PDB file of C-alpha atoms and ligand atoms in Angstrom:
ATOM      1  CA  MET A 373     153.249 122.436  87.086  1.00  0.00           C
ATOM      2  CA  ASP A 374     150.873 125.384  86.649  1.00  0.00           C
ATOM      3  CA  ASN A 375     152.491 126.132  83.293  1.00  0.00           C
ATOM      4  CA  VAL A 376     152.006 122.569  82.112  1.00  0.00           C
ATOM      5  CA  LEU A 377     148.343 122.591  83.120  1.00  0.00           C
ATOM      6  CA  SER A 378     147.563 125.925  81.542  1.00  0.00           C
ATOM      7  CA  SER A 379     149.267 125.030  78.275  1.00  0.00           C
ATOM      8  CA  LYS A 380     147.310 121.765  78.182  1.00  0.00           C
ATOM      9  CA  ARG A 381     144.097 123.680  78.734  1.00  0.00           C
ATOM     10  CA  ALA A 382     145.009 126.149  76.006  1.00  0.00           C
ATOM     11  CA  ARG A 383     145.638 123.273  73.635  1.00  0.00           C
ATOM     12  CA  ALA A 384     142.322 121.604  74.410  1.00  0.00           C
ATOM     13  CA  LYS A 385     140.383 124.827  73.788  1.00  0.00           C
ATOM     14  CA  SER A 386     142.113 125.727  70.539  1.00  0.00           C
ATOM     15  CA  SER A 387     140.996 124.242  67.236  1.00  0.00           C
ATOM     16  CA  GLU A 388     144.559 124.625  65.975  1.00  0.00           C
ATOM     17  CA  PRO A 389     146.992 121.713  66.241  1.00  0.00           C
ATOM     18  CA  ALA A 390     149.595 121.653  69.020  1.00  0.00           C
ATOM     19  CA  PRO A 391     152.147 124.012  67.320  1.00  0.00           C
ATOM     20  CA  SER A 392     149.835 126.942  68.173  1.00  0.00           C
ATOM     21  CA  VAL A 393     150.995 126.686  71.797  1.00  0.00           C
ATOM     22  CA  ARG A 394     154.489 127.555  70.820  1.00  0.00           C
ATOM     23  CA  PRO A 395     157.062 127.511  73.610  1.00  0.00           C
ATOM     24  CA  THR A 396     159.106 130.623  74.212  1.00  0.00           C
ATOM     25  CA  ARG A 397     162.668 130.930  72.930  1.00  0.00           C
ATOM     26  CA  ALA A 398     163.908 130.547  76.529  1.00  0.00           C
ATOM     27  CA  GLU A 399     161.942 127.332  76.940  1.00  0.00           C
ATOM     28  CA  ALA A 400     163.357 125.986  73.666  1.00  0.00           C
ATOM     29  CA  GLU A 401     166.906 126.844  74.778  1.00  0.00           C
ATOM     30  CA  ASP A 402     166.261 125.091  78.110  1.00  0.00           C
ATOM     31  CA  ALA A 403     165.208 121.994  76.227  1.00  0.00           C
ATOM     32  CA  VAL A 404     168.541 122.022  74.365  1.00  0.00           C
ATOM     33  CA  ARG A 405     170.374 122.314  77.713  1.00  0.00           C
ATOM     34  CA  THR A 406     168.461 119.250  78.893  1.00  0.00           C
ATOM     35  CA  LEU A 407     169.546 117.294  75.802  1.00  0.00           C
ATOM     36  CA  ILE A 408     173.166 118.358  76.316  1.00  0.00           C
ATOM     37  CA  ARG A 409     172.980 117.039  79.876  1.00  0.00           C
ATOM     38  CA  TRP A 410     171.293 113.887  78.577  1.00  0.00           C
ATOM     39  CA  ALA A 411     174.191 113.409  76.143  1.00  0.00           C
ATOM     40  CA  GLY A 412     176.518 113.535  79.158  1.00  0.00           C
ATOM     41  CA  ASP A 413     178.015 117.005  78.902  1.00  0.00           C
ATOM     42  CA  ASP A 414     177.763 120.217  80.888  1.00  0.00           C
ATOM     43  CA  PRO A 415     175.758 123.013  79.224  1.00  0.00           C
ATOM     44  CA  ALA A 416     177.545 125.570  81.439  1.00  0.00           C
ATOM     45  CA  ARG A 417     180.906 124.593  79.965  1.00  0.00           C
ATOM     46  CA  GLU A 418     182.593 127.433  78.045  1.00  0.00           C
ATOM     47  CA  GLY A 419     182.296 125.845  74.592  1.00  0.00           C
ATOM     48  CA  LEU A 420     178.643 124.964  75.056  1.00  0.00           C
ATOM     49  CA  ARG A 421     177.334 128.160  76.643  1.00  0.00           C
ATOM     50  CA  ALA A 422     176.137 129.723  73.389  1.00  0.00           C
ATOM     51  CA  THR A 423     175.036 126.420  71.878  1.00  0.00           C
ATOM     52  CA  PRO A 424     171.366 126.433  72.913  1.00  0.00           C
ATOM     53  CA  GLY A 425     170.892 129.838  71.279  1.00  0.00           C
ATOM     54  CA  ARG A 426     172.566 128.623  68.091  1.00  0.00           C
ATOM     55  CA  VAL A 427     170.543 125.424  67.994  1.00  0.00           C
ATOM     56  CA  VAL A 428     167.279 127.312  68.404  1.00  0.00           C
ATOM     57  CA  ARG A 429     168.244 129.703  65.587  1.00  0.00           C
ATOM     58  CA  ALA A 430     169.151 126.728  63.402  1.00  0.00           C
ATOM     59  CA  TYR A 431     165.703 125.278  64.131  1.00  0.00           C
ATOM     60  CA  GLU A 432     164.165 128.494  62.868  1.00  0.00           C
ATOM     61  CA  GLU A 433     165.821 127.837  59.510  1.00  0.00           C
ATOM     62  CA  TRP A 434     165.398 124.072  59.345  1.00  0.00           C
ATOM     63  CA  PHE A 435     161.725 124.248  60.231  1.00  0.00           C
ATOM     64  CA  ALA A 436     160.739 127.486  58.534  1.00  0.00           C
ATOM     65  CA  GLY A 437     158.267 125.580  56.362  1.00  0.00           C
ATOM     66  CA  TYR A 438     155.487 125.609  58.950  1.00  0.00           C
ATOM     67  CA  LYS A 439     154.866 129.300  58.370  1.00  0.00           C
ATOM     68  CA  ASP A 440     153.986 128.970  54.676  1.00  0.00           C
ATOM     69  CA  ASP A 441     151.118 127.442  52.785  1.00  0.00           C
ATOM     70  CA  PRO A 442     152.566 126.363  49.430  1.00  0.00           C
ATOM     71  CA  ARG A 443     149.117 126.081  47.861  1.00  0.00           C
ATOM     72  CA  GLU A 444     148.375 129.736  48.526  1.00  0.00           C
ATOM     73  CA  TYR A 445     151.765 130.630  47.167  1.00  0.00           C
ATOM     74  CA  LEU A 446     151.307 128.605  43.968  1.00  0.00           C
ATOM     75  CA  LYS A 447     147.837 130.049  43.424  1.00  0.00           C
ATOM     76  CA  ARG A 448     149.348 133.507  43.165  1.00  0.00           C
ATOM     77  CA  THR A 449     152.174 132.554  40.833  1.00  0.00           C
ATOM     78  CA  PHE A 450     150.947 130.264  38.063  1.00  0.00           C
ATOM     79  CA  GLU A 451     151.012 131.453  34.455  1.00  0.00           C
ATOM     80  CA  GLU A 452     149.001 130.523  31.400  1.00  0.00           C
ATOM     81  CA  THR A 453     150.649 127.865  29.202  1.00  0.00           C
ATOM     82  CA  GLY A 454     150.282 129.730  25.912  1.00  0.00           C
ATOM     83  CA  GLY A 455     149.426 126.423  24.236  1.00  0.00           C
ATOM     84  CA  TYR A 456     152.337 124.378  25.617  1.00  0.00           C
ATOM     85  CA  ASP A 457     151.107 120.808  25.974  1.00  0.00           C
ATOM     86  CA  GLU A 458     154.167 118.640  26.537  1.00  0.00           C
ATOM     87  CA  VAL A 459     155.432 117.173  29.777  1.00  0.00           C
ATOM     88  CA  VAL A 460     157.406 119.622  31.913  1.00  0.00           C
ATOM     89  CA  VAL A 461     160.225 118.025  33.918  1.00  0.00           C
ATOM     90  CA  LEU A 462     162.338 119.620  36.601  1.00  0.00           C
ATOM     91  CA  ARG A 463     164.963 117.307  37.969  1.00  0.00           C
ATOM     92  CA  ASP A 464     167.545 117.350  40.742  1.00  0.00           C
ATOM     93  CA  ILE A 465     165.922 119.845  43.071  1.00  0.00           C
ATOM     94  CA  ARG A 466     168.059 119.431  46.145  1.00  0.00           C
ATOM     95  CA  PHE A 467     166.320 119.351  49.493  1.00  0.00           C
ATOM     96  CA  GLU A 468     167.286 119.147  53.126  1.00  0.00           C
ATOM     97  CA  SER A 469     164.694 117.871  55.514  1.00  0.00           C
ATOM     98  CA  HIS A 470     164.466 116.122  58.874  1.00  0.00           C
ATOM     99  CA  CYS A 471     162.850 112.767  59.533  1.00  0.00           C
ATOM    100  CA  GLU A 472     160.023 112.944  61.983  1.00  0.00           C
ATOM    101  CA  HIS A 473     161.116 109.722  63.673  1.00  0.00           C
ATOM    102  CA  HIS A 474     164.588 110.821  64.786  1.00  0.00           C
ATOM    103  CA  MET A 475     164.733 114.495  63.762  1.00  0.00           C
ATOM    104  CA  ALA A 476     167.867 113.508  61.847  1.00  0.00           C
ATOM    105  CA  PRO A 477     168.688 115.114  58.499  1.00  0.00           C
ATOM    106  CA  MET A 478     167.502 113.514  55.303  1.00  0.00           C
ATOM    107  CA  ILE A 479     169.163 115.000  52.280  1.00  0.00           C
ATOM    108  CA  GLY A 480     168.326 114.304  48.703  1.00  0.00           C
ATOM    109  CA  ARG A 481     166.775 115.377  45.450  1.00  0.00           C
ATOM    110  CA  VAL A 482     163.290 115.684  44.074  1.00  0.00           C
ATOM    111  CA  HIS A 483     162.280 115.326  40.433  1.00  0.00           C
ATOM    112  CA  ILE A 484     158.988 116.781  39.335  1.00  0.00           C
ATOM    113  CA  GLY A 485     157.053 116.243  36.138  1.00  0.00           C
ATOM    114  CA  TYR A 486     153.643 117.432  35.048  1.00  0.00           C
ATOM    115  CA  LEU A 487     151.583 117.614  31.921  1.00  0.00           C
ATOM    116  CA  PRO A 488     150.003 121.067  31.962  1.00  0.00           C
ATOM    117  CA  ARG A 489     146.368 121.615  31.072  1.00  0.00           C
ATOM    118  CA  ASN A 490     146.503 125.428  30.962  1.00  0.00           C
ATOM    119  CA  ARG A 491     148.703 126.466  33.861  1.00  0.00           C
ATOM    120  CA  VAL A 492     152.450 126.315  34.433  1.00  0.00           C
ATOM    121  CA  VAL A 493     154.754 127.572  37.171  1.00  0.00           C
ATOM    122  CA  GLY A 494     158.320 128.818  36.982  1.00  0.00           C
ATOM    123  CA  ILE A 495     161.298 126.745  38.078  1.00  0.00           C
ATOM    124  CA  SER A 496     161.982 128.831  41.156  1.00  0.00           C
ATOM    125  CA  LYS A 497     158.381 128.338  42.297  1.00  0.00           C
ATOM    126  CA  LEU A 498     158.714 124.571  42.087  1.00  0.00           C
ATOM    127  CA  ALA A 499     161.966 124.703  44.014  1.00  0.00           C
ATOM    128  CA  ARG A 500     160.262 126.871  46.623  1.00  0.00           C
ATOM    129  CA  LEU A 501     157.376 124.396  46.854  1.00  0.00           C
ATOM    130  CA  VAL A 502     159.824 121.592  47.626  1.00  0.00           C
ATOM    131  CA  GLU A 503     161.620 123.741  50.176  1.00  0.00           C
ATOM    132  CA  VAL A 504     158.496 124.650  52.127  1.00  0.00           C
ATOM    133  CA  TYR A 505     157.467 121.024  52.583  1.00  0.00           C
ATOM    134  CA  ALA A 506     161.050 119.925  53.261  1.00  0.00           C
ATOM    135  CA  ARG A 507     161.465 122.450  56.069  1.00  0.00           C
ATOM    136  CA  ARG A 508     159.149 120.534  58.324  1.00  0.00           C
ATOM    137  CA  LEU A 509     159.441 117.278  60.215  1.00  0.00           C
ATOM    138  CA  GLN A 510     158.790 114.759  57.488  1.00  0.00           C
ATOM    139  CA  ILE A 511     158.779 111.254  56.266  1.00  0.00           C
ATOM    140  CA  GLN A 512     159.944 110.978  52.687  1.00  0.00           C
ATOM    141  CA  GLU A 513     156.728 109.330  51.502  1.00  0.00           C
ATOM    142  CA  LYS A 514     154.658 112.231  52.844  1.00  0.00           C
ATOM    143  CA  LEU A 515     157.001 114.862  51.416  1.00  0.00           C
ATOM    144  CA  THR A 516     156.653 113.230  47.987  1.00  0.00           C
ATOM    145  CA  ALA A 517     152.872 113.005  48.218  1.00  0.00           C
ATOM    146  CA  GLU A 518     152.433 116.566  49.511  1.00  0.00           C
ATOM    147  CA  ILE A 519     154.431 118.065  46.653  1.00  0.00           C
ATOM    148  CA  ALA A 520     152.379 116.102  44.122  1.00  0.00           C
ATOM    149  CA  ALA A 521     149.063 116.990  45.779  1.00  0.00           C
ATOM    150  CA  ALA A 522     149.831 120.720  45.923  1.00  0.00           C
ATOM    151  CA  LEU A 523     150.685 120.837  42.215  1.00  0.00           C
ATOM    152  CA  ASP A 524     147.674 118.746  41.342  1.00  0.00           C
ATOM    153  CA  THR A 525     145.249 120.954  43.288  1.00  0.00           C
ATOM    154  CA  VAL A 526     146.542 124.294  42.080  1.00  0.00           C
ATOM    155  CA  LEU A 527     147.638 123.679  38.479  1.00  0.00           C
ATOM    156  CA  LYS A 528     144.961 121.038  37.741  1.00  0.00           C
ATOM    157  CA  PRO A 529     147.264 119.431  35.161  1.00  0.00           C
ATOM    158  CA  HIS A 530     146.601 116.223  33.209  1.00  0.00           C
ATOM    159  CA  GLY A 531     148.981 114.534  35.594  1.00  0.00           C
ATOM    160  CA  VAL A 532     151.788 114.979  38.130  1.00  0.00           C
ATOM    161  CA  ALA A 533     154.827 112.804  38.804  1.00  0.00           C
ATOM    162  CA  VAL A 534     157.118 113.276  41.769  1.00  0.00           C
ATOM    163  CA  VAL A 535     160.143 111.121  42.587  1.00  0.00           C
ATOM    164  CA  ALA A 536     162.328 111.747  45.637  1.00  0.00           C
ATOM    165  CA  GLU A 537     165.677 110.157  46.430  1.00  0.00           C
ATOM    166  CA  ALA A 538     167.287 110.762  49.802  1.00  0.00           C
ATOM    167  CA  ALA A 539     169.871 109.505  52.248  1.00  0.00           C
ATOM    168  CA  HIS A 540     168.628 109.362  55.822  1.00  0.00           C
ATOM    169  CA  GLN A 541     171.163 110.141  58.506  1.00  0.00           C
ATOM    170  CA  CYS A 542     169.138 108.172  61.027  1.00  0.00           C
ATOM    171  CA  MET A 543     170.114 105.143  58.908  1.00  0.00           C
ATOM    172  CA  THR A 544     173.691 106.106  58.092  1.00  0.00           C
ATOM    173  CA  THR A 545     174.919 107.369  61.465  1.00  0.00           C
ATOM    174  CA  ARG A 546     173.042 105.153  63.910  1.00  0.00           C
ATOM    175  CA  GLY A 547     170.924 102.013  64.113  1.00  0.00           C
ATOM    176  CA  VAL A 548     171.731  99.829  61.110  1.00  0.00           C
ATOM    177  CA  HIS A 549     174.602 102.124  59.956  1.00  0.00           C
ATOM    178  CA  LYS A 550     173.855 101.582  56.299  1.00  0.00           C
ATOM    179  CA  THR A 551     175.933 104.046  54.336  1.00  0.00           C
ATOM    180  CA  GLY A 552     175.331 104.692  50.666  1.00  0.00           C
ATOM    181  CA  VAL A 553     171.701 103.652  50.875  1.00  0.00           C
ATOM    182  CA  THR A 554     169.238 105.937  49.168  1.00  0.00           C
ATOM    183  CA  MET A 555     165.520 105.665  49.582  1.00  0.00           C
ATOM    184  CA  VAL A 556     163.393 106.321  46.527  1.00  0.00           C
ATOM    185  CA  THR A 557     159.739 107.304  46.758  1.00  0.00           C
ATOM    186  CA  SER A 558     157.318 108.273  44.048  1.00  0.00           C
ATOM    187  CA  ARG A 559     153.836 109.625  43.529  1.00  0.00           C
ATOM    188  CA  MET A 560     152.166 109.366  40.140  1.00  0.00           C
ATOM    189  CA  LEU A 561     148.851 111.074  39.474  1.00  0.00           C
ATOM    190  CA  GLY A 562     146.618 111.317  36.403  1.00  0.00           C
ATOM    191  CA  VAL A 563     148.261 110.414  33.086  1.00  0.00           C
ATOM    192  CA  PHE A 564     151.512 109.450  34.821  1.00  0.00           C
ATOM    193  CA  ARG A 565     149.629 106.812  36.759  1.00  0.00           C
ATOM    194  CA  ASP A 566     147.343 105.712  33.939  1.00  0.00           C
ATOM    195  CA  ARG A 567     149.650 105.744  30.920  1.00  0.00           C
ATOM    196  CA  ALA A 568     152.831 103.684  30.971  1.00  0.00           C
ATOM    197  CA  GLU A 569     154.402 105.648  28.061  1.00  0.00           C
ATOM    198  CA  THR A 570     153.989 108.984  29.835  1.00  0.00           C
ATOM    199  CA  ARG A 571     155.396 107.535  33.045  1.00  0.00           C
ATOM    200  CA  GLN A 572     158.347 106.035  31.127  1.00  0.00           C
ATOM    201  CA  GLU A 573     158.966 109.343  29.374  1.00  0.00           C
ATOM    202  CA  PHE A 574     159.256 111.024  32.777  1.00  0.00           C
ATOM    203  CA  LEU A 575     161.419 108.290  34.318  1.00  0.00           C
ATOM    204  CA  ALA A 576     163.737 108.376  31.290  1.00  0.00           C
ATOM    205  CA  ALA A 577     163.993 112.178  31.560  1.00  0.00           C
ATOM    206  CA  ILE A 578     165.156 111.895  35.166  1.00  0.00           C
ATOM    207  CA  GLY A 579     167.486 109.016  34.324  1.00  0.00           C
ATOM    208  CA  MET A 580     165.428 106.278  35.954  1.00  0.00           C
ATOM    209  CA  ARG A 581     164.258 103.549  33.647  1.00  0.00           C
ATOM    210  CA  GLY A 582     162.139 100.719  34.898  1.00  0.00           C
ATOM    211  CA  GLY A 583     160.108 101.337  37.998  1.00  0.00           C
ATOM    212  CA  VAL A 584     160.355 102.918  41.361  1.00  0.00           C
ATOM    213  CA  ASN A 585     158.381 102.051  44.415  1.00  0.00           C
ATOM    214  CA  GLY A 586     157.349 104.065  47.371  1.00  0.00           C
ATOM    215  CA  ASN A 587     158.003 101.621  50.167  1.00  0.00           C
ATOM    216  CA  GLY A 588     160.505 102.101  52.933  1.00  0.00           C
ATOM    217  CA  ALA A 589     160.986 103.434  56.417  1.00  0.00           C
ATOM    218  CA  GLY A 590     161.605 107.090  57.230  1.00  0.00           C
TER     219      GLY A 590
HETATM  220 ZN1  LIG B1485     164.565 108.604  61.026  1.00  0.00          ZN
END
């Protein structure tokens, strides 16, 4: 009880959001034991004894994105275009994320396009940008928008286009049990929003003619 009160007080005083009052590793492992009991099993059982430790370590990987600020990272790594003024497209960047509604995996691909003004970034940097945002609790719409906004702020291009396609395990393994369904979200900024030809050029490059829309549940 005292612990609960003091952590609440700490949260109220801090200007940081809740993650600043990070539980200890032991507390996180206890929470996993509680979920195992909730599922109906015995966390003291031989096969499950090391599970809480493994789950907590897996969380460190799956949610490593909270530690990084992709904008800072991009700011350090852009390069001058050297006069290149055509659309840059990077397609099929695989990502693994977790939906913030069920904490279930959502796995898919992101396609990124931008029309540089005078700054470009390397392929590995774009992949890293996707990874940092994916390794957080997400909804696909927000993931798509965050990637686009980060590129737009740092590179200040003529436009940015981001399309994400993902399968959500909260849909395929529970609830409506819809297998084979992929959700598609998109964010178009600048020339990709304003000029149909530029948008079409991008969609054709990623193998998506016609339109995409950003509606759907996470
Ligand atoms: Zn979900």
